């Protein structure tokens, strides 16, 4: 069963609009890590953020912010005032401690298209 | 420059012809992994390695082999490629928790 669900396949916005990407995960572990990666059109995978299950503080980095809610098993990602350079596929990923660390499971990704 | 290098970037091959995709990292990372990316399915883990001579299956290991004889190298071997292995492949490495994986640039494989 898929453990990371990104229900939004594609989101299209006009520049300067905010966009929120949903990520819902499933785990029985109490200790786990969540990640977001960005894949721009050039194809490389770029690490954006990691969060451990004990840290529910929201995080802001420039125009990016992340909302982690254990109660709903969600780790959502918001881009504020989107720009064309934000056009990319964004992946959410989960690593459970009881598995060997090397297992990092990804969601299907959300394609973000920002038009001028 | 710290990086994960995989080769080749592009490969077209025929069904049944054995091939190897190489992967090397220069960061002295313990962990390495292979993923494949297919439309609508995201990235799926094929194999991962926790150290030299220690490997384990990911979610889609069928049809693939790996080896980790040296810390820096983690080749992916397709002994008898089939068209359903046409995909974009990524190699990755990590020092372990709490860090995530650093990915290579990808290898686009087409099996005809």
Short mmCIF file of C-alpha atoms in Angstrom, two decimals, chain A residues 2 9 31-33 35 37 39 42-47 50-52 89 91 95-97 99-109, chain B residues 9 31 33 35 37-38 40-45 48-50 56-59 88 90 94-105:
data_model
loop_
_atom_site.label_atom_id
_atom_site.label_comp_id
_atom_site.label_asym_id
_atom_site.label_seq_id
_atom_site.Cartn_x
_atom_site.Cartn_y
_atom_site.Cartn_z
CA UNK A 2 1.25 3.42 -0.86
CA UNK A 9 -1.58 15.49 -9.95
CA UNK A 31 9.52 8.07 14.80
CA UNK A 32 9.82 8.95 11.16
CA UNK A 33 11.11 11.60 8.80
CA UNK A 35 10.94 15.20 3.12
CA UNK A 37 12.02 17.37 -3.08
CA UNK A 39 12.25 18.32 -9.73
CA UNK A 42 15.83 20.03 -16.18
CA UNK A 43 15.17 16.78 -14.32
CA UNK A 44 17.43 16.83 -11.29
CA UNK A 45 16.02 16.19 -7.83
CA UNK A 46 16.63 18.94 -5.32
CA UNK A 47 16.20 18.48 -1.59
CA UNK A 50 13.19 17.36 6.11
CA UNK A 51 11.10 17.14 9.27
CA UNK A 52 11.17 14.55 12.04
CA UNK A 89 7.28 18.51 -9.95
CA UNK A 91 7.66 15.10 -4.28
CA UNK A 95 11.31 7.33 5.96
CA UNK A 96 10.30 5.13 8.88
CA UNK A 97 12.83 4.38 11.59
CA UNK A 99 12.69 0.12 8.47
CA UNK A 100 16.30 0.34 7.60
CA UNK A 101 16.98 4.03 7.11
CA UNK A 102 17.78 3.48 3.46
CA UNK A 103 14.09 2.99 2.59
CA UNK A 104 12.76 6.36 1.55
CA UNK A 105 9.32 6.19 -0.02
CA UNK A 106 8.03 8.86 -2.35
CA UNK A 107 4.60 10.01 -3.34
CA UNK A 108 3.55 10.23 -6.97
CA UNK A 109 4.43 13.93 -7.16
CA UNK B 9 22.77 9.74 -19.13
CA UNK B 31 23.88 4.73 2.13
CA UNK B 33 20.07 3.66 -3.48
CA UNK B 35 15.12 4.59 -7.89
CA UNK B 37 10.70 7.25 -12.03
CA UNK B 38 7.63 6.59 -14.12
CA UNK B 40 2.03 8.89 -12.37
CA UNK B 41 3.99 6.59 -10.08
CA UNK B 42 6.59 8.93 -8.65
CA UNK B 43 9.92 7.48 -7.63
CA UNK B 44 10.00 3.86 -6.64
CA UNK B 45 12.94 2.36 -4.83
CA UNK B 48 19.42 0.29 -1.40
CA UNK B 49 22.67 -0.34 0.38
CA UNK B 50 23.59 0.48 3.96
CA UNK B 56 18.41 -4.79 0.52
CA UNK B 57 15.41 -4.79 -1.76
CA UNK B 58 13.26 -1.76 -2.23
CA UNK B 59 9.73 -1.83 -3.58
CA UNK B 88 14.23 7.23 -15.80
CA UNK B 90 18.20 7.81 -10.35
CA UNK B 94 23.12 9.70 1.96
CA UNK B 95 25.16 9.82 5.17
CA UNK B 96 22.08 8.47 6.97
CA UNK B 97 19.51 10.03 9.25
CA UNK B 98 18.51 12.74 9.61
CA UNK B 99 19.71 13.56 6.13
CA UNK B 100 17.90 12.74 2.97
CA UNK B 101 19.32 11.43 -0.25
CA UNK B 102 21.42 13.40 -2.71
CA UNK B 103 20.52 12.35 -6.23
CA UNK B 104 22.46 11.92 -9.42
CA UNK B 105 21.33 13.52 -12.68
#
